[in-house]
PDB file of C-alpha atoms in Angstrom:
ATOM      1  CA  MET A   4     -25.827  28.897 -13.750  1.00 39.00           C
ATOM      2  CA  ALA A   5     -24.489  27.864 -17.215  1.00 42.00           C
ATOM      3  CA  GLY A   6     -20.852  27.272 -17.312  1.00 45.00           C
ATOM      4  CA  SER A   7     -20.428  26.952 -13.527  1.00 44.00           C
ATOM      5  CA  SER A   8     -18.704  23.881 -12.133  1.00 52.00           C
ATOM      6  CA  GLN A   9     -20.215  22.051  -9.209  1.00 58.00           C
ATOM      7  CA  PRO A  10     -17.852  20.855  -6.396  1.00 57.00           C
ATOM      8  CA  PRO A  11     -17.465  17.079  -6.057  1.00 60.00           C
ATOM      9  CA  ALA A  12     -20.054  15.332  -3.831  1.00 61.00           C
ATOM     10  CA  PRO A  13     -18.832  14.765  -0.296  1.00 65.00           C
ATOM     11  CA  GLU A  14     -17.316  11.326   0.252  1.00 73.00           C
ATOM     12  CA  PRO A  15     -19.258   8.846   2.405  1.00 72.00           C
ATOM     13  CA  LEU A  16     -17.782   8.588   5.903  1.00 77.00           C
ATOM     14  CA  ALA A  17     -15.600   5.534   6.298  1.00 87.00           C
ATOM     15  CA  GLU A  18     -16.098   3.241   9.266  1.00 93.00           C
ATOM     16  CA  SER A  19     -13.086   3.047  11.526  1.00 95.00           C
ATOM     17  CA  LEU A  20     -12.016  -0.421  12.655  1.00 95.00           C
ATOM     18  CA  SER A  21      -9.339  -1.980  14.871  1.00 97.00           C
ATOM     19  CA  LEU A  22      -8.536  -5.715  14.497  1.00 97.00           C
ATOM     20  CA  ALA A  23      -6.693  -7.420  17.338  1.00 96.00           C
ATOM     21  CA  LEU A  24      -4.790 -10.058  15.356  1.00 94.00           C
ATOM     22  CA  PRO A  25      -2.857 -12.846  17.202  1.00 92.00           C
ATOM     23  CA  HIS A  26       0.442 -11.012  16.573  1.00 92.00           C
ATOM     24  CA  VAL A  27      -0.378  -7.279  16.185  1.00 95.00           C
ATOM     25  CA  THR A  28      -3.341  -4.849  16.272  1.00 97.00           C
ATOM     26  CA  VAL A  29      -4.154  -3.310  12.949  1.00 98.00           C
ATOM     27  CA  ALA A  30      -6.369  -0.289  12.197  1.00 98.00           C
ATOM     28  CA  ALA A  31      -8.443   0.047   9.070  1.00 98.00           C
ATOM     29  CA  GLN A  32     -11.151   1.978   7.284  1.00 97.00           C
ATOM     30  CA  LEU A  33     -14.187   0.144   5.937  1.00 97.00           C
ATOM     31  CA  HIS A  34     -15.887   1.621   2.892  1.00 97.00           C
ATOM     32  CA  GLY A  35     -19.100   0.540   1.116  1.00 96.00           C
ATOM     33  CA  PRO A  36     -22.098  -1.516   1.857  1.00 96.00           C
ATOM     34  CA  ARG A  37     -21.914  -4.372   4.355  1.00 94.00           C
ATOM     35  CA  ASP A  38     -23.075  -6.800   1.768  1.00 96.00           C
ATOM     36  CA  GLY A  39     -20.658  -5.583  -0.813  1.00 96.00           C
ATOM     37  CA  VAL A  40     -18.033  -7.621  -2.601  1.00 98.00           C
ATOM     38  CA  PRO A  41     -15.147  -8.050  -0.081  1.00 98.00           C
ATOM     39  CA  VAL A  42     -11.962  -6.358  -1.134  1.00 98.00           C
ATOM     40  CA  VAL A  43      -8.804  -5.766   0.971  1.00 98.00           C
ATOM     41  CA  ALA A  44      -6.961  -2.556  -0.057  1.00 98.00           C
ATOM     42  CA  LEU A  45      -3.243  -2.335   0.661  1.00 98.00           C
ATOM     43  CA  HIS A  46      -1.344   1.028   0.594  1.00 98.00           C
ATOM     44  CA  GLY A  47       2.249   1.718  -0.345  1.00 97.00           C
ATOM     45  CA  TRP A  48       5.402   2.007   1.715  1.00 96.00           C
ATOM     46  CA  LEU A  49       5.072   4.834   4.383  1.00 95.00           C
ATOM     47  CA  ASP A  50       1.565   5.587   3.286  1.00 97.00           C
ATOM     48  CA  ASN A  51      -1.596   4.432   5.134  1.00 98.00           C
ATOM     49  CA  ALA A  52      -5.265   3.538   4.622  1.00 98.00           C
ATOM     50  CA  ALA A  53      -6.080   7.119   3.582  1.00 98.00           C
ATOM     51  CA  SER A  54      -4.398   6.188   0.227  1.00 98.00           C
ATOM     52  CA  PHE A  55      -7.810   4.877  -0.800  1.00 98.00           C
ATOM     53  CA  SER A  56      -9.981   7.614   0.723  1.00 97.00           C
ATOM     54  CA  ARG A  57     -10.613   9.307  -2.603  1.00 97.00           C
ATOM     55  CA  LEU A  58     -10.943   6.132  -4.743  1.00 98.00           C
ATOM     56  CA  ALA A  59     -13.109   3.896  -2.515  1.00 97.00           C
ATOM     57  CA  ALA A  60     -16.215   6.059  -2.828  1.00 95.00           C
ATOM     58  CA  LYS A  61     -15.976   5.773  -6.645  1.00 97.00           C
ATOM     59  CA  LEU A  62     -16.255   1.934  -6.559  1.00 97.00           C
ATOM     60  CA  PRO A  63     -19.825   1.101  -5.756  1.00 95.00           C
ATOM     61  CA  GLY A  64     -20.864  -2.309  -4.609  1.00 96.00           C
ATOM     62  CA  LEU A  65     -17.614  -3.143  -2.898  1.00 97.00           C
ATOM     63  CA  ARG A  66     -16.950  -3.665   0.813  1.00 98.00           C
ATOM     64  CA  ILE A  67     -13.362  -2.272   0.902  1.00 98.00           C
ATOM     65  CA  LEU A  68     -11.222  -2.962   3.965  1.00 98.00           C
ATOM     66  CA  ALA A  69      -8.374  -0.371   3.702  1.00 98.00           C
ATOM     67  CA  LEU A  70      -5.772  -1.476   6.105  1.00 98.00           C
ATOM     68  CA  ASP A  71      -2.967   0.356   7.821  1.00 98.00           C
ATOM     69  CA  LEU A  72      -0.306  -2.224   7.478  1.00 98.00           C
ATOM     70  CA  PRO A  73       1.685  -2.774  10.650  1.00 98.00           C
ATOM     71  CA  GLY A  74       4.129   0.007  11.341  1.00 97.00           C
ATOM     72  CA  HIS A  75       2.029   2.439   9.360  1.00 98.00           C
ATOM     73  CA  GLY A  76      -0.833   4.805  10.109  1.00 97.00           C
ATOM     74  CA  LEU A  77      -2.724   3.918  13.290  1.00 98.00           C
ATOM     75  CA  SER A  78      -1.632   0.252  13.332  1.00 98.00           C
ATOM     76  CA  GLY A  79       0.667  -1.264  15.982  1.00 97.00           C
ATOM     77  CA  HIS A  80       4.337  -1.677  15.407  1.00 96.00           C
ATOM     78  CA  ARG A  81       6.093  -5.090  15.356  1.00 95.00           C
ATOM     79  CA  PRO A  82       7.907  -6.122  18.551  1.00 91.00           C
ATOM     80  CA  PRO A  83      11.667  -5.455  18.820  1.00 85.00           C
ATOM     81  CA  GLY A  84      13.674  -8.011  16.817  1.00 81.00           C
ATOM     82  CA  LEU A  85      11.058  -8.355  14.063  1.00 85.00           C
ATOM     83  CA  GLY A  86      11.061  -6.634  10.706  1.00 85.00           C
ATOM     84  CA  TYR A  87       8.783  -5.506   7.984  1.00 93.00           C
ATOM     85  CA  HIS A  88       9.135  -7.941   5.105  1.00 92.00           C
ATOM     86  CA  LEU A  89       6.773  -8.432   2.213  1.00 94.00           C
ATOM     87  CA  TRP A  90       5.875 -11.988   3.152  1.00 93.00           C
ATOM     88  CA  GLU A  91       5.038 -10.844   6.687  1.00 95.00           C
ATOM     89  CA  TYR A  92       2.562  -8.315   5.291  1.00 97.00           C
ATOM     90  CA  ALA A  93       0.990 -11.134   3.313  1.00 97.00           C
ATOM     91  CA  HIS A  94       0.456 -12.898   6.564  1.00 96.00           C
ATOM     92  CA  ASP A  95      -1.054  -9.765   8.163  1.00 97.00           C
ATOM     93  CA  VAL A  96      -3.557  -9.444   5.295  1.00 98.00           C
ATOM     94  CA  LEU A  97      -4.593 -13.115   5.597  1.00 97.00           C
ATOM     95  CA  MET A  98      -5.091 -12.765   9.325  1.00 97.00           C
ATOM     96  CA  ALA A  99      -7.203  -9.607   8.895  1.00 97.00           C
ATOM     97  CA  ALA A 100      -9.375 -11.480   6.429  1.00 97.00           C
ATOM     98  CA  GLU A 101      -9.702 -14.290   8.863  1.00 97.00           C
ATOM     99  CA  ALA A 102     -10.818 -11.860  11.586  1.00 96.00           C
ATOM    100  CA  LEU A 103     -13.613 -10.709   9.326  1.00 97.00           C
ATOM    101  CA  GLY A 104     -14.600 -14.205   8.261  1.00 97.00           C
ATOM    102  CA  TRP A 105     -13.642 -13.563   4.601  1.00 98.00           C
ATOM    103  CA  GLN A 106     -12.692 -16.975   3.190  1.00 96.00           C
ATOM    104  CA  ARG A 107     -12.478 -15.661  -0.301  1.00 97.00           C
ATOM    105  CA  PHE A 108     -11.848 -12.068  -1.135  1.00 98.00           C
ATOM    106  CA  SER A 109     -10.148  -9.751  -3.703  1.00 98.00           C
ATOM    107  CA  LEU A 110      -7.118  -7.468  -3.337  1.00 98.00           C
ATOM    108  CA  LEU A 111      -6.609  -3.867  -4.359  1.00 98.00           C
ATOM    109  CA  GLY A 112      -2.975  -2.827  -3.900  1.00 98.00           C
ATOM    110  CA  HIS A 113      -0.954   0.341  -4.638  1.00 98.00           C
ATOM    111  CA  SER A 114       2.845   0.231  -4.908  1.00 97.00           C
ATOM    112  CA  MET A 115       4.188  -1.975  -2.077  1.00 97.00           C
ATOM    113  CA  GLY A 116       0.599  -3.085  -1.411  1.00 98.00           C
ATOM    114  CA  ALA A 117       0.399  -4.221  -4.974  1.00 98.00           C
ATOM    115  CA  ILE A 118       3.549  -6.276  -4.623  1.00 97.00           C
ATOM    116  CA  VAL A 119       2.184  -7.913  -1.394  1.00 98.00           C
ATOM    117  CA  SER A 120      -1.039  -8.574  -3.328  1.00 98.00           C
ATOM    118  CA  VAL A 121       0.874 -10.528  -6.008  1.00 98.00           C
ATOM    119  CA  LEU A 122       2.780 -12.536  -3.365  1.00 97.00           C
ATOM    120  CA  LEU A 123      -0.492 -13.480  -1.556  1.00 98.00           C
ATOM    121  CA  ALA A 124      -2.405 -14.210  -4.768  1.00 98.00           C
ATOM    122  CA  GLY A 125       0.490 -16.509  -5.998  1.00 97.00           C
ATOM    123  CA  SER A 126       0.847 -18.301  -2.672  1.00 97.00           C
ATOM    124  CA  MET A 127      -2.792 -18.649  -1.627  1.00 97.00           C
ATOM    125  CA  PRO A 128      -4.621 -18.719  -4.899  1.00 97.00           C
ATOM    126  CA  GLU A 129      -7.630 -20.523  -3.369  1.00 97.00           C
ATOM    127  CA  ARG A 130      -8.362 -17.536  -1.151  1.00 98.00           C
ATOM    128  CA  ILE A 131      -7.996 -14.700  -3.728  1.00 98.00           C
ATOM    129  CA  ALA A 132     -10.831 -13.966  -6.226  1.00 98.00           C
ATOM    130  CA  ARG A 133      -9.385 -10.977  -8.173  1.00 98.00           C
ATOM    131  CA  VAL A 134      -6.470  -8.576  -7.970  1.00 98.00           C
ATOM    132  CA  GLY A 135      -6.371  -4.898  -8.881  1.00 98.00           C
ATOM    133  CA  LEU A 136      -2.922  -3.354  -8.964  1.00 98.00           C
ATOM    134  CA  ILE A 137      -2.077   0.366  -9.046  1.00 98.00           C
ATOM    135  CA  ASP A 138       1.501   1.243 -10.233  1.00 98.00           C
ATOM    136  CA  GLY A 139       3.064  -1.712  -8.454  1.00 97.00           C
ATOM    137  CA  VAL A 140       3.594  -5.378  -9.286  1.00 96.00           C
ATOM    138  CA  LEU A 141       7.244  -6.486  -9.028  1.00 89.00           C
ATOM    139  CA  PRO A 142       9.382  -6.309  -5.918  1.00 89.00           C
ATOM    140  CA  GLN A 143      12.847  -4.940  -6.010  1.00 88.00           C
ATOM    141  CA  THR A 144      14.932  -8.031  -6.709  1.00 89.00           C
ATOM    142  CA  GLY A 145      18.593  -8.771  -6.044  1.00 88.00           C
ATOM    143  CA  ALA A 146      21.243 -11.152  -7.078  1.00 90.00           C
ATOM    144  CA  PRO A 147      21.776 -14.019  -4.627  1.00 90.00           C
ATOM    145  CA  SER A 148      25.567 -13.216  -4.674  1.00 91.00           C
ATOM    146  CA  ARG A 149      24.727  -9.828  -3.077  1.00 91.00           C
ATOM    147  CA  SER A 150      22.753 -11.409  -0.195  1.00 92.00           C
ATOM    148  CA  PRO A 151      25.622 -11.500   2.406  1.00 93.00           C
ATOM    149  CA  GLU A 152      26.484  -7.867   1.751  1.00 92.00           C
ATOM    150  CA  ARG A 153      22.847  -6.786   2.054  1.00 90.00           C
ATOM    151  CA  LEU A 154      22.285  -8.732   5.269  1.00 91.00           C
ATOM    152  CA  GLY A 155      25.500  -7.302   6.739  1.00 92.00           C
ATOM    153  CA  GLN A 156      24.241  -3.791   5.979  1.00 90.00           C
ATOM    154  CA  ALA A 157      20.929  -4.518   7.762  1.00 87.00           C
ATOM    155  CA  LEU A 158      22.633  -6.089  10.774  1.00 89.00           C
ATOM    156  CA  ARG A 159      25.108  -3.186  11.232  1.00 88.00           C
ATOM    157  CA  ARG A 160      22.215  -0.780  11.009  1.00 84.00           C
ATOM    158  CA  SER A 161      20.330  -2.707  13.718  1.00 82.00           C
ATOM    159  CA  LEU A 162      23.224  -2.176  16.146  1.00 84.00           C
ATOM    160  CA  ARG A 163      22.890   1.589  16.016  1.00 78.00           C
ATOM    161  CA  SER A 164      20.976   3.495  18.571  1.00 62.00           C
ATOM    162  CA  ARG A 165      17.423   4.231  17.505  1.00 69.00           C
ATOM    163  CA  GLU A 166      17.263   7.167  15.140  1.00 68.00           C
ATOM    164  CA  ARG A 167      15.215  10.252  16.135  1.00 79.00           C
ATOM    165  CA  LYS A 168      12.083  10.883  14.228  1.00 88.00           C
ATOM    166  CA  PRO A 169      11.809  14.264  12.406  1.00 93.00           C
ATOM    167  CA  LEU A 170      10.024  17.036  14.297  1.00 96.00           C
ATOM    168  CA  TYR A 171       7.662  19.401  12.450  1.00 97.00           C
ATOM    169  CA  PRO A 172       6.632  22.661  14.120  1.00 97.00           C
ATOM    170  CA  SER A 173       3.256  22.504  12.389  1.00 97.00           C
ATOM    171  CA  ILE A 174       0.965  20.160  10.448  1.00 97.00           C
ATOM    172  CA  ASP A 175       1.524  22.295   7.419  1.00 97.00           C
ATOM    173  CA  ASP A 176       5.298  21.709   7.731  1.00 97.00           C
ATOM    174  CA  ALA A 177       4.653  17.947   7.725  1.00 97.00           C
ATOM    175  CA  VAL A 178       2.355  18.182   4.785  1.00 97.00           C
ATOM    176  CA  ARG A 179       4.992  20.089   2.771  1.00 97.00           C
ATOM    177  CA  ALA A 180       7.567  17.470   3.676  1.00 96.00           C
ATOM    178  CA  ARG A 181       5.266  14.581   2.604  1.00 96.00           C
ATOM    179  CA  MET A 182       4.669  16.346  -0.689  1.00 96.00           C
ATOM    180  CA  GLY A 183       8.273  16.098  -1.650  1.00 90.00           C
ATOM    181  CA  ALA A 184       9.314  12.887   0.060  1.00 84.00           C
ATOM    182  CA  GLY A 185       9.964   9.736  -1.938  1.00 78.00           C
ATOM    183  CA  TYR A 186       7.452   9.841  -4.801  1.00 87.00           C
ATOM    184  CA  PRO A 187       5.975  13.372  -4.827  1.00 90.00           C
ATOM    185  CA  VAL A 188       2.320  13.802  -4.131  1.00 96.00           C
ATOM    186  CA  SER A 189      -0.234  16.584  -4.515  1.00 97.00           C
ATOM    187  CA  ARG A 190      -0.974  18.769  -1.537  1.00 97.00           C
ATOM    188  CA  GLU A 191      -4.483  17.210  -1.198  1.00 97.00           C
ATOM    189  CA  ALA A 192      -2.910  13.671  -1.196  1.00 97.00           C
ATOM    190  CA  ALA A 193      -0.326  14.782   1.325  1.00 97.00           C
ATOM    191  CA  GLU A 194      -3.046  16.237   3.590  1.00 97.00           C
ATOM    192  CA  ARG A 195      -5.030  12.975   3.533  1.00 97.00           C
ATOM    193  CA  LEU A 196      -1.999  10.872   4.316  1.00 97.00           C
ATOM    194  CA  THR A 197      -0.687  13.256   6.931  1.00 97.00           C
ATOM    195  CA  GLU A 198      -4.016  13.428   8.851  1.00 96.00           C
ATOM    196  CA  ARG A 199      -3.744   9.713   9.543  1.00 96.00           C
ATOM    197  CA  GLY A 200       0.049   9.508   9.736  1.00 96.00           C
ATOM    198  CA  LEU A 201       0.922  12.237  12.236  1.00 97.00           C
ATOM    199  CA  VAL A 202       1.033  12.307  15.986  1.00 96.00           C
ATOM    200  CA  ALA A 203       1.445  15.317  18.254  1.00 96.00           C
ATOM    201  CA  ILE A 204       4.545  15.339  20.561  1.00 95.00           C
ATOM    202  CA  GLU A 205       6.264  18.010  22.625  1.00 94.00           C
ATOM    203  CA  GLY A 206       7.359  20.781  20.304  1.00 95.00           C
ATOM    204  CA  GLY A 207       5.195  19.830  17.365  1.00 97.00           C
ATOM    205  CA  PHE A 208       4.420  16.733  15.281  1.00 97.00           C
ATOM    206  CA  THR A 209       6.076  13.592  14.000  1.00 97.00           C
ATOM    207  CA  TRP A 210       5.126  10.476  12.042  1.00 96.00           C
ATOM    208  CA  ARG A 211       3.371   7.590  13.764  1.00 96.00           C
ATOM    209  CA  SER A 212       5.176   5.152  11.476  1.00 96.00           C
ATOM    210  CA  ASP A 213       7.816   2.819  12.824  1.00 95.00           C
ATOM    211  CA  PRO A 214      11.367   4.139  12.087  1.00 92.00           C
ATOM    212  CA  ARG A 215      12.419   0.628  11.355  1.00 90.00           C
ATOM    213  CA  LEU A 216      10.547   0.937   8.027  1.00 93.00           C
ATOM    214  CA  LEU A 217      13.542   2.936   6.788  1.00 89.00           C
ATOM    215  CA  ALA A 218      16.043   0.221   7.629  1.00 87.00           C
ATOM    216  CA  PRO A 219      17.850  -1.596   4.758  1.00 86.00           C
ATOM    217  CA  THR A 220      16.023  -4.695   3.513  1.00 87.00           C
ATOM    218  CA  PRO A 221      18.114  -7.638   4.744  1.00 89.00           C
ATOM    219  CA  MET A 222      17.046  -9.988   1.956  1.00 87.00           C
ATOM    220  CA  ARG A 223      15.581  -9.481  -1.466  1.00 91.00           C
ATOM    221  CA  LEU A 224      13.857 -11.911  -3.673  1.00 90.00           C
ATOM    222  CA  SER A 225      15.713 -12.968  -6.843  1.00 91.00           C
ATOM    223  CA  ASP A 226      14.256 -12.521 -10.329  1.00 92.00           C
ATOM    224  CA  GLU A 227      13.391 -16.172 -10.299  1.00 94.00           C
ATOM    225  CA  HIS A 228      11.494 -15.789  -7.019  1.00 93.00           C
ATOM    226  CA  ALA A 229       9.427 -12.880  -8.385  1.00 93.00           C
ATOM    227  CA  LYS A 230       8.595 -14.671 -11.640  1.00 94.00           C
ATOM    228  CA  ALA A 231       7.531 -17.838  -9.684  1.00 95.00           C
ATOM    229  CA  PHE A 232       4.982 -15.885  -7.662  1.00 96.00           C
ATOM    230  CA  ILE A 233       3.575 -14.247 -10.791  1.00 96.00           C
ATOM    231  CA  ALA A 234       3.292 -17.596 -12.585  1.00 96.00           C
ATOM    232  CA  GLU A 235       1.231 -19.019  -9.701  1.00 97.00           C
ATOM    233  CA  VAL A 236      -1.446 -16.333  -9.737  1.00 97.00           C
ATOM    234  CA  ARG A 237      -4.661 -18.005 -10.835  1.00 97.00           C
ATOM    235  CA  CYS A 238      -7.175 -15.232 -10.654  1.00 98.00           C
ATOM    236  CA  PRO A 239      -7.898 -12.261 -13.094  1.00 98.00           C
ATOM    237  CA  VAL A 240      -5.528  -9.406 -12.526  1.00 98.00           C
ATOM    238  CA  ARG A 241      -5.871  -5.822 -13.779  1.00 98.00           C
ATOM    239  CA  LEU A 242      -2.695  -3.783 -13.595  1.00 98.00           C
ATOM    240  CA  ILE A 243      -3.031   0.048 -13.773  1.00 98.00           C
ATOM    241  CA  LEU A 244       0.163   1.830 -14.560  1.00 98.00           C
ATOM    242  CA  ALA A 245       0.897   5.572 -14.311  1.00 98.00           C
ATOM    243  CA  GLU A 246       2.452   7.166 -17.339  1.00 97.00           C
ATOM    244  CA  GLN A 247       4.679   9.272 -15.092  1.00 96.00           C
ATOM    245  CA  GLY A 248       4.951   6.504 -12.490  1.00 96.00           C
ATOM    246  CA  ILE A 249       7.674   4.051 -11.390  1.00 95.00           C
ATOM    247  CA  TYR A 250       7.314   1.825 -14.467  1.00 96.00           C
ATOM    248  CA  ALA A 251       7.317   4.694 -17.049  1.00 94.00           C
ATOM    249  CA  ASP A 252      10.596   3.289 -18.561  1.00 95.00           C
ATOM    250  CA  ALA A 253       9.592  -0.347 -18.286  1.00 95.00           C
ATOM    251  CA  ALA A 254       6.700  -0.607 -20.825  1.00 94.00           C
ATOM    252  CA  GLU A 255       8.201  -3.612 -22.525  1.00 94.00           C
ATOM    253  CA  GLN A 256       8.684  -5.470 -19.256  1.00 94.00           C
ATOM    254  CA  MET A 257       5.125  -4.657 -18.187  1.00 96.00           C
ATOM    255  CA  ALA A 258       3.692  -5.887 -21.487  1.00 95.00           C
ATOM    256  CA  ALA A 259       5.389  -9.237 -20.947  1.00 95.00           C
ATOM    257  CA  LEU A 260       3.420  -9.871 -17.714  1.00 96.00           C
ATOM    258  CA  PRO A 261       0.509 -12.266 -17.965  1.00 96.00           C
ATOM    259  CA  PHE A 262      -1.782  -9.495 -16.647  1.00 97.00           C
ATOM    260  CA  GLU A 263      -4.281  -7.116 -18.174  1.00 96.00           C
ATOM    261  CA  CYS A 264      -2.464  -3.804 -18.309  1.00 96.00           C
ATOM    262  CA  CYS A 265      -3.862  -0.274 -18.600  1.00 96.00           C
ATOM    263  CA  TRP A 266      -1.796   2.950 -18.806  1.00 98.00           C
ATOM    264  CA  LEU A 267      -3.266   6.131 -17.402  1.00 98.00           C
ATOM    265  CA  PRO A 268      -2.058   9.734 -17.184  1.00 98.00           C
ATOM    266  CA  GLY A 269      -0.578  10.752 -13.821  1.00 97.00           C
ATOM    267  CA  GLY A 270       2.115  10.052 -11.266  1.00 97.00           C
ATOM    268  CA  HIS A 271       2.676   7.202  -8.865  1.00 97.00           C
ATOM    269  CA  HIS A 272      -0.241   8.214  -6.596  1.00 98.00           C
ATOM    270  CA  LEU A 273      -2.567   8.919  -9.495  1.00 98.00           C
ATOM    271  CA  HIS A 274      -5.506   7.383  -7.530  1.00 98.00           C
ATOM    272  CA  LEU A 275      -5.071   9.885  -4.702  1.00 98.00           C
ATOM    273  CA  ASP A 276      -3.495  13.021  -6.190  1.00 98.00           C
ATOM    274  CA  ASP A 277      -6.755  14.530  -7.641  1.00 97.00           C
ATOM    275  CA  GLU A 278     -10.269  13.796  -8.688  1.00 97.00           C
ATOM    276  CA  THR A 279      -9.347  13.391 -12.282  1.00 97.00           C
ATOM    277  CA  GLY A 280      -6.869  10.609 -11.518  1.00 98.00           C
ATOM    278  CA  ALA A 281      -9.170   8.870  -9.077  1.00 98.00           C
ATOM    279  CA  ASP A 282     -12.021   8.987 -11.686  1.00 98.00           C
ATOM    280  CA  ALA A 283      -9.743   7.417 -14.289  1.00 98.00           C
ATOM    281  CA  VAL A 284      -8.589   4.634 -11.941  1.00 98.00           C
ATOM    282  CA  ALA A 285     -12.196   4.002 -10.874  1.00 98.00           C
ATOM    283  CA  ALA A 286     -13.321   3.742 -14.517  1.00 98.00           C
ATOM    284  CA  ALA A 287     -10.548   1.227 -15.196  1.00 98.00           C
ATOM    285  CA  LEU A 288     -11.646  -0.863 -12.267  1.00 97.00           C
ATOM    286  CA  LEU A 289     -15.455  -0.397 -12.593  1.00 93.00           C
ATOM    287  CA  GLY A 290     -17.160  -3.778 -12.644  1.00 94.00           C
ATOM    288  CA  PHE A 291     -13.867  -5.718 -12.418  1.00 97.00           C
ATOM    289  CA  PHE A 292     -14.280  -7.002  -8.887  1.00 97.00           C
ATOM    290  CA  SER A 293     -17.863  -8.028  -9.353  1.00 89.00           C
ATOM    291  CA  ASP A 294     -17.712  -9.670 -12.775  1.00 72.00           C
TER     292      ASP A 294
END
């Protein structure tokens, strides 16, 4: 009927995957044709592989491995005594690619996953073909003079008894909590992330993620460290920035980066919040990984 709007086509089902790496078992979702261009997709802090569930179907011709990084989603947690540092995630990604036999591949990262992508591309340029970044590029840096104080905070926190996870009476309660936690997301985005991030326990539901992800970072890279990694990236990089995202007040700093930048309307999770944002991100990335 004229003037009527058609609902979006259903998304192709993703293939579930579990990779037993030498140091941890990671879960993932595989999208796209088996002979597609290999791309590893990395989500943000406290998110999971569902972060790319709306976007992946809009990027034809790619074989996208959307990982649950260790401590997140359905992946295993690191053993006691080990933490969740950016460079350790880079190692996880490399080992996952090794498990699939991907000697050269591209990266698609959001937020923390984008930062990990830059670290890996700068340190292993021979393995990375292209990098797509969504509202993430630079790690939080710190002055070397603050390092002893920061490490002390982390060590004191580690001596405390393990903190209890939040308990939600219903899935809807968890969804509403996720909508307002950290960087706010739409209800649809929260539902997608929650479906993969929750586990049923006595009395309700709680997050699968490792509580240690909330611990203070014991060490931060300096500004010089961050610039050094960026300078060593040898492949094409396309940086998609959200106009209402985390770099909204850093346009000058973003323009100074040696990467191709594109600003799009939306918040930090613009690729997941709604179809409009996902379509815009997909259009910005269309053809990039297969050029």
